[in-house]
């Protein structure tokens, strides 16, 4: 089923197990577990990621990890241009076959963690002011990829990614709730996270032993929060949430080298009880705390 505006073209059915096995076998490629190669075989998932990720006419998409091109194709059907970054060179002849119908896809064979995404957009997507990122991320690099895309601030509007279900729940937890961790606070600093939908393990080949979920991080044009010293903000978040069920005072005092009495006063000035636990903090309180501490440093 195609939504309005989606151009229908004849192309290979890339969620068909027989098609995937055939194209891989003919090219002598087997699944590599260490690269997180669990390919989607549920035909309803990729169209949904593309639609809910904001793919559409006039837009450009960056994909991370093509596999045999199942999501790449759905993005190319909807967006003007797709640039995909894939680490596994063995997939080159496969993608040349599976995506042969498309003239609007460019695949860059590289490690996303070593790729300058801002430069990639400048070189390959000049003129597009609406760039989205969509991916079924390999589990082993979920957090580093998300944090890289947020911290480096490339000109992108949103990041829509499939991740392990537990990671999705942590990323989309409310700051100030029991589920909140360092990554929740970090992601909320740059974006507004939203849980989109869950995907069971049976939707992949080979089937992983965990379930997944798709989340979207909307990145505002102007930063959601600003602090005087960003590095300090992330140091506070990391050290506070390293022991998120414990009281804030001790780990923070040790990590920042501030004596407990001074820190108690700073917390009070920010309206935070010295007995507070990191998981109880609101974003505004962490921001206020950071600015107060940067004032004495
Ligand atoms: N998009 C396909 C799908 O949904 O079926 C494949 C998703 S599979 C979970 C992850 C893909 O990311 C694999 O194709 C893998 O080779 C690729 N990959 C793994 N590590 C990568 C990295 N560091 N940079 C770029 N791609 C990577």
Short mmCIF file of C-alpha atoms and ligand atoms in Angstrom, two decimals:
data_model
loop_
_atom_site.label_atom_id
_atom_site.label_comp_id
_atom_site.label_asym_id
_atom_site.label_seq_id
_atom_site.Cartn_x
_atom_site.Cartn_y
_atom_site.Cartn_z
CA UNK A 1 0.00 0.00 0.00
CA UNK A 2 1.52 3.34 -1.05
CA UNK A 3 0.63 6.68 0.49
CA UNK A 4 -0.31 9.65 -1.70
CA UNK A 5 2.70 11.17 -3.43
CA UNK A 6 4.71 7.94 -3.47
CA UNK A 7 5.92 7.07 -6.94
CA UNK A 8 5.27 3.40 -7.68
CA UNK A 9 8.02 1.63 -9.59
CA UNK A 10 8.72 -1.97 -10.33
CA UNK A 11 11.50 -3.10 -8.04
CA UNK A 12 12.64 -6.31 -6.35
CA UNK A 13 10.69 -7.43 -3.26
CA UNK A 14 13.47 -6.90 -0.74
CA UNK A 15 11.63 -8.23 2.30
CA UNK A 16 11.15 -11.61 0.63
CA UNK A 17 13.36 -14.19 2.37
CA UNK A 18 13.94 -16.08 -0.89
CA UNK A 19 15.01 -12.89 -2.70
CA UNK A 20 17.42 -11.88 0.09
CA UNK A 21 18.98 -15.36 0.30
CA UNK A 22 19.27 -15.61 -3.49
CA UNK A 23 20.95 -12.22 -3.99
CA UNK A 24 23.32 -12.83 -1.08
CA UNK A 25 24.26 -16.35 -2.14
CA UNK A 26 24.86 -15.34 -5.75
CA UNK A 27 27.28 -12.67 -4.49
CA UNK A 28 28.94 -14.94 -1.92
CA UNK A 29 27.85 -12.79 1.04
CA UNK A 30 26.73 -14.15 4.41
CA UNK A 31 25.25 -12.24 7.36
CA UNK A 32 27.90 -10.76 9.67
CA UNK A 33 26.69 -10.70 13.27
CA UNK A 34 29.43 -8.32 14.42
CA UNK A 35 28.08 -5.67 11.99
CA UNK A 36 24.56 -6.01 13.39
CA UNK A 37 23.28 -7.46 10.13
CA UNK A 38 19.68 -8.32 10.96
CA UNK A 39 17.71 -7.44 7.83
CA UNK A 40 14.04 -6.49 7.85
CA UNK A 41 11.68 -9.06 6.33
CA UNK A 42 8.37 -7.58 7.53
CA UNK A 43 7.07 -5.62 4.50
CA UNK A 44 5.03 -3.14 6.56
CA UNK A 45 7.94 -1.76 8.61
CA UNK A 46 10.11 0.20 6.13
CA UNK A 47 7.24 2.13 4.49
CA UNK A 48 6.16 3.11 8.03
CA UNK A 49 9.69 4.25 9.01
CA UNK A 50 9.91 6.34 5.85
CA UNK A 51 6.44 7.90 6.28
CA UNK A 52 6.72 8.55 10.02
CA UNK A 53 10.31 9.71 9.56
CA UNK A 54 9.00 12.54 7.36
CA UNK A 55 10.18 11.33 3.91
CA UNK A 56 8.49 13.28 1.14
CA UNK A 57 8.91 15.33 -2.04
CA UNK A 58 11.48 18.12 -1.88
CA UNK A 59 13.36 16.34 0.92
CA UNK A 60 16.62 14.46 1.13
CA UNK A 61 17.34 11.49 3.37
CA UNK A 62 20.48 10.03 4.87
CA UNK A 63 20.34 6.34 5.68
CA UNK A 64 22.81 4.49 7.88
CA UNK A 65 23.35 0.82 7.03
CA UNK A 66 21.60 -0.27 3.83
CA UNK A 67 21.65 -4.06 4.15
CA UNK A 68 20.18 -5.15 0.81
CA UNK A 69 18.47 -1.76 0.40
CA UNK A 70 15.01 -2.41 1.82
CA UNK A 71 14.66 0.96 3.62
CA UNK A 72 16.86 2.76 1.07
CA UNK A 73 14.26 1.93 -1.57
CA UNK A 74 11.32 3.23 0.50
CA UNK A 75 13.18 6.48 1.14
CA UNK A 76 14.06 6.82 -2.56
CA UNK A 77 10.40 6.32 -3.54
CA UNK A 78 9.43 9.31 -1.42
CA UNK A 79 12.40 11.71 -1.25
CA UNK A 80 14.20 13.58 -4.03
CA UNK A 81 17.58 12.18 -3.02
CA UNK A 82 18.99 9.53 -0.67
CA UNK A 83 22.56 9.24 0.52
CA UNK A 84 23.25 5.98 2.35
CA UNK A 85 26.34 5.18 4.40
CA UNK A 86 27.17 1.46 4.57
CA UNK A 87 30.31 -0.04 6.11
CA UNK A 88 30.21 -3.41 4.33
CA UNK A 89 31.86 -3.23 0.88
CA UNK A 90 30.64 -6.77 0.11
CA UNK A 91 27.15 -5.32 -0.34
CA UNK A 92 28.24 -3.15 -3.29
CA UNK A 93 27.31 -5.61 -6.10
CA UNK A 94 24.11 -6.57 -4.28
CA UNK A 95 22.95 -2.96 -3.99
CA UNK A 96 23.87 -2.32 -7.62
CA UNK A 97 21.33 -5.01 -8.45
CA UNK A 98 18.59 -4.40 -5.87
CA UNK A 99 18.50 -0.61 -6.31
CA UNK A 100 19.22 -0.57 -10.06
CA UNK A 101 15.87 1.12 -10.80
CA UNK A 102 16.74 4.22 -8.80
CA UNK A 103 18.69 7.20 -10.07
CA UNK A 104 18.33 9.19 -6.85
CA UNK A 105 20.39 7.01 -4.50
CA UNK A 106 24.08 7.46 -3.74
CA UNK A 107 25.81 4.93 -1.52
CA UNK A 108 28.95 5.85 0.38
CA UNK A 109 30.91 2.85 1.67
CA UNK A 110 32.24 4.08 5.00
CA UNK A 111 31.93 3.73 8.76
CA UNK A 112 29.28 6.18 9.93
CA UNK A 113 31.25 6.77 13.15
CA UNK A 114 34.19 8.04 11.07
CA UNK A 115 32.03 10.06 8.67
CA UNK A 116 31.73 13.84 8.88
CA UNK A 117 27.97 14.09 8.37
CA UNK A 118 28.02 17.89 7.99
CA UNK A 119 30.59 17.58 5.17
CA UNK A 120 28.57 14.73 3.64
CA UNK A 121 25.49 16.96 3.48
CA UNK A 122 27.53 19.85 2.06
CA UNK A 123 29.06 17.63 -0.65
CA UNK A 124 26.13 15.38 -1.59
CA UNK A 125 23.00 17.24 -0.55
CA UNK A 126 23.76 20.90 -1.25
CA UNK A 127 20.57 22.88 -1.82
CA UNK A 128 18.33 20.66 0.34
CA UNK A 129 17.25 22.47 3.47
CA UNK A 130 15.09 19.61 4.66
CA UNK A 131 17.35 16.66 5.39
CA UNK A 132 16.15 13.73 7.50
CA UNK A 133 18.03 10.70 8.84
CA UNK A 134 16.34 7.28 8.82
CA UNK A 135 17.93 3.97 9.77
CA UNK A 136 17.54 0.51 11.14
CA UNK A 137 20.64 0.89 13.29
CA UNK A 138 23.02 -1.91 14.11
CA UNK A 139 22.54 -2.52 17.85
CA UNK A 140 26.24 -2.39 18.68
CA UNK A 141 26.55 1.33 17.87
CA UNK A 142 23.10 2.72 18.71
CA UNK A 143 24.11 5.30 21.32
CA UNK A 144 27.37 6.48 19.66
CA UNK A 145 25.57 7.05 16.35
CA UNK A 146 22.67 8.94 17.94
CA UNK A 147 24.97 11.08 20.07
CA UNK A 148 27.24 11.82 17.11
CA UNK A 149 24.28 12.99 15.00
CA UNK A 150 23.12 15.26 17.80
CA UNK A 151 26.44 16.56 19.13
CA UNK A 152 27.98 17.43 15.77
CA UNK A 153 24.85 19.39 14.88
CA UNK A 154 24.73 18.63 11.15
CA UNK A 155 21.86 20.47 9.41
CA UNK A 156 19.23 17.73 9.83
CA UNK A 157 15.59 18.03 10.92
CA UNK A 158 15.05 14.65 12.53
CA UNK A 159 16.56 11.27 13.25
CA UNK A 160 14.19 8.29 12.92
CA UNK A 161 15.81 5.05 13.99
CA UNK A 162 15.03 1.48 14.88
CA UNK A 163 16.86 0.48 18.04
CA UNK A 164 16.57 -2.25 20.66
CA UNK A 165 13.24 -1.83 22.52
CA UNK A 166 14.90 -1.25 25.91
CA UNK A 167 17.17 1.43 24.41
CA UNK A 168 14.12 3.09 22.83
CA UNK A 169 12.34 3.15 26.18
CA UNK A 170 15.39 4.68 27.87
CA UNK A 171 15.85 7.30 25.11
CA UNK A 172 12.17 8.30 25.17
CA UNK A 173 11.70 8.26 28.96
CA UNK A 174 10.61 11.49 30.62
CA UNK A 175 13.49 13.36 32.23
CA UNK A 176 12.71 13.22 35.95
CA UNK A 177 11.27 9.69 35.80
CA UNK A 178 12.73 6.40 37.11
CA UNK A 179 13.57 5.28 33.56
CA UNK A 180 15.67 8.39 32.86
CA UNK A 181 19.40 7.85 32.33
CA UNK A 182 22.37 9.91 31.15
CA UNK A 183 21.49 9.24 27.52
CA UNK A 184 17.89 10.43 28.10
CA UNK A 185 19.10 13.77 29.45
CA UNK A 186 21.70 14.11 26.69
CA UNK A 187 19.18 13.39 23.92
CA UNK A 188 16.64 15.78 25.46
CA UNK A 189 19.25 18.52 25.48
CA UNK A 190 19.33 18.49 21.66
CA UNK A 191 15.99 17.08 20.56
CA UNK A 192 12.47 16.01 21.39
CA UNK A 193 12.32 12.20 21.41
CA UNK A 194 9.17 10.28 20.57
CA UNK A 195 8.38 6.55 20.58
CA UNK A 196 6.77 5.63 17.24
CA UNK A 197 6.10 1.89 17.17
CA UNK A 198 7.41 -1.49 18.35
CA UNK A 199 8.80 -4.16 16.04
CA UNK A 200 9.00 -7.80 17.14
CA UNK A 201 12.14 -9.92 16.68
CA UNK A 202 10.33 -12.07 14.07
CA UNK A 203 10.43 -9.14 11.65
CA UNK A 204 14.16 -9.70 11.01
CA UNK A 205 16.41 -12.23 9.33
CA UNK A 206 18.32 -13.59 11.12
CA UNK A 207 16.02 -13.03 14.09
CA UNK A 208 17.80 -11.29 16.99
CA UNK A 209 17.02 -12.34 20.57
CA UNK A 210 15.58 -8.93 21.45
CA UNK A 211 12.61 -6.85 20.26
CA UNK A 212 13.01 -3.43 18.67
CA UNK A 213 11.22 -0.09 18.45
CA UNK A 214 11.34 2.88 16.13
CA UNK A 215 11.82 6.31 17.66
CA UNK A 216 12.02 9.81 16.18
CA UNK A 217 14.14 12.63 17.53
CA UNK A 218 12.94 16.02 16.30
CA UNK A 219 15.72 18.58 16.21
CA UNK A 220 14.56 22.19 16.63
CA UNK A 221 16.14 24.95 14.55
CA UNK A 222 17.07 26.78 17.73
CA UNK A 223 18.54 24.64 20.55
CA UNK A 224 16.00 23.53 23.18
CA UNK A 225 18.35 24.49 25.99
CA UNK A 226 21.48 26.57 26.19
CA UNK A 227 24.11 26.34 28.89
CA UNK A 228 27.24 28.40 29.45
CA UNK A 229 29.50 25.36 29.32
CA UNK A 230 28.27 22.35 27.33
CA UNK A 231 31.21 20.12 28.28
CA UNK A 232 30.41 20.74 31.95
CA UNK A 233 26.71 19.96 31.32
CA UNK A 234 27.63 16.52 29.96
CA UNK A 235 30.13 15.90 32.78
CA UNK A 236 27.39 16.64 35.30
CA UNK A 237 24.94 14.37 33.49
CA UNK A 238 27.44 11.50 33.18
CA UNK A 239 28.63 11.64 36.77
CA UNK A 240 25.18 12.16 38.29
CA UNK A 241 23.54 9.34 36.32
CA UNK A 242 26.42 6.89 36.85
CA UNK A 243 24.61 6.11 40.13
CA UNK A 244 21.13 7.29 39.31
CA UNK A 245 19.35 5.72 42.31
CA UNK A 246 21.84 7.31 44.78
CA UNK A 247 21.73 10.85 46.15
CA UNK A 248 23.22 13.46 43.87
CA UNK A 249 25.49 15.18 46.36
CA UNK A 250 28.30 12.62 46.80
CA UNK A 251 29.00 11.56 43.20
CA UNK A 252 28.73 15.13 41.95
CA UNK A 253 31.00 16.51 44.66
CA UNK A 254 33.61 13.82 43.86
CA UNK A 255 33.38 14.14 40.08
CA UNK A 256 33.52 17.94 39.98
CA UNK A 257 35.92 18.48 42.90
CA UNK A 258 33.51 20.78 44.73
CA UNK A 259 33.22 20.45 48.51
CA UNK A 260 29.88 19.19 49.77
CA UNK A 261 28.88 22.37 51.66
CA UNK A 262 29.42 24.56 48.60
CA UNK A 263 27.55 22.06 46.44
CA UNK A 264 24.68 21.87 48.95
CA UNK A 265 24.30 25.66 48.69
CA UNK A 266 24.40 25.58 44.90
CA UNK A 267 21.75 22.86 44.82
CA UNK A 268 19.57 24.91 47.16
CA UNK A 269 19.96 28.00 44.94
CA UNK A 270 18.70 25.87 42.03
CA UNK A 271 15.74 24.66 44.08
CA UNK A 272 17.16 21.11 44.28
CA UNK A 273 17.04 19.18 47.58
CA UNK A 274 20.50 17.87 48.58
CA UNK A 275 18.86 14.46 49.08
CA UNK A 276 17.60 14.47 45.47
CA UNK A 277 18.43 11.53 43.22
CA UNK A 278 19.52 12.16 39.61
CA UNK A 279 16.45 10.39 38.26
CA UNK A 280 14.25 13.05 39.95
CA UNK A 281 15.89 16.01 38.20
CA UNK A 282 14.09 17.99 35.50
CA UNK A 283 16.00 19.29 32.47
CA UNK A 284 15.59 22.89 33.64
CA UNK A 285 17.16 21.97 37.00
CA UNK A 286 20.17 20.28 35.37
CA UNK A 287 20.62 23.35 33.14
CA UNK A 288 20.37 25.73 36.12
CA UNK A 289 22.81 23.59 38.11
CA UNK A 290 25.30 23.60 35.25
CA UNK A 291 25.17 27.39 34.89
CA UNK A 292 25.59 27.94 38.64
CA UNK A 293 28.56 25.55 38.79
CA UNK A 294 30.18 27.10 35.71
CA UNK A 295 29.92 30.47 37.54
CA UNK A 296 32.23 29.26 40.34
CA UNK A 297 34.70 27.38 38.13
N1 LIG B 1 18.64 -1.25 6.51
C1 LIG B 1 18.75 -2.68 6.44
C2 LIG B 1 17.47 -3.35 6.91
O1 LIG B 1 16.69 -2.66 7.59
O2 LIG B 1 17.27 -4.51 6.63
C3 LIG B 1 19.95 -3.21 7.24
C4 LIG B 1 19.91 -2.92 8.72
S1 LIG B 1 21.10 -3.85 9.65
C5 LIG B 1 20.33 -3.81 11.23
C6 LIG B 1 22.45 -2.70 9.92
C7 LIG B 1 23.26 -2.32 8.70
O3 LIG B 1 24.26 -1.37 9.13
C8 LIG B 1 24.02 -3.45 8.04
O4 LIG B 1 23.89 -3.37 6.64
C9 LIG B 1 25.49 -3.22 8.44
O5 LIG B 1 26.43 -3.70 7.50
C10 LIG B 1 25.52 -1.70 8.57
N2 LIG B 1 26.56 -1.17 9.48
C11 LIG B 1 27.08 -1.75 10.59
N3 LIG B 1 27.98 -0.97 11.17
C12 LIG B 1 28.04 0.18 10.43
C13 LIG B 1 28.81 1.37 10.52
N4 LIG B 1 29.69 1.57 11.51
N5 LIG B 1 28.65 2.33 9.57
C14 LIG B 1 27.76 2.13 8.55
N6 LIG B 1 27.00 1.01 8.41
C15 LIG B 1 27.13 0.05 9.34
#
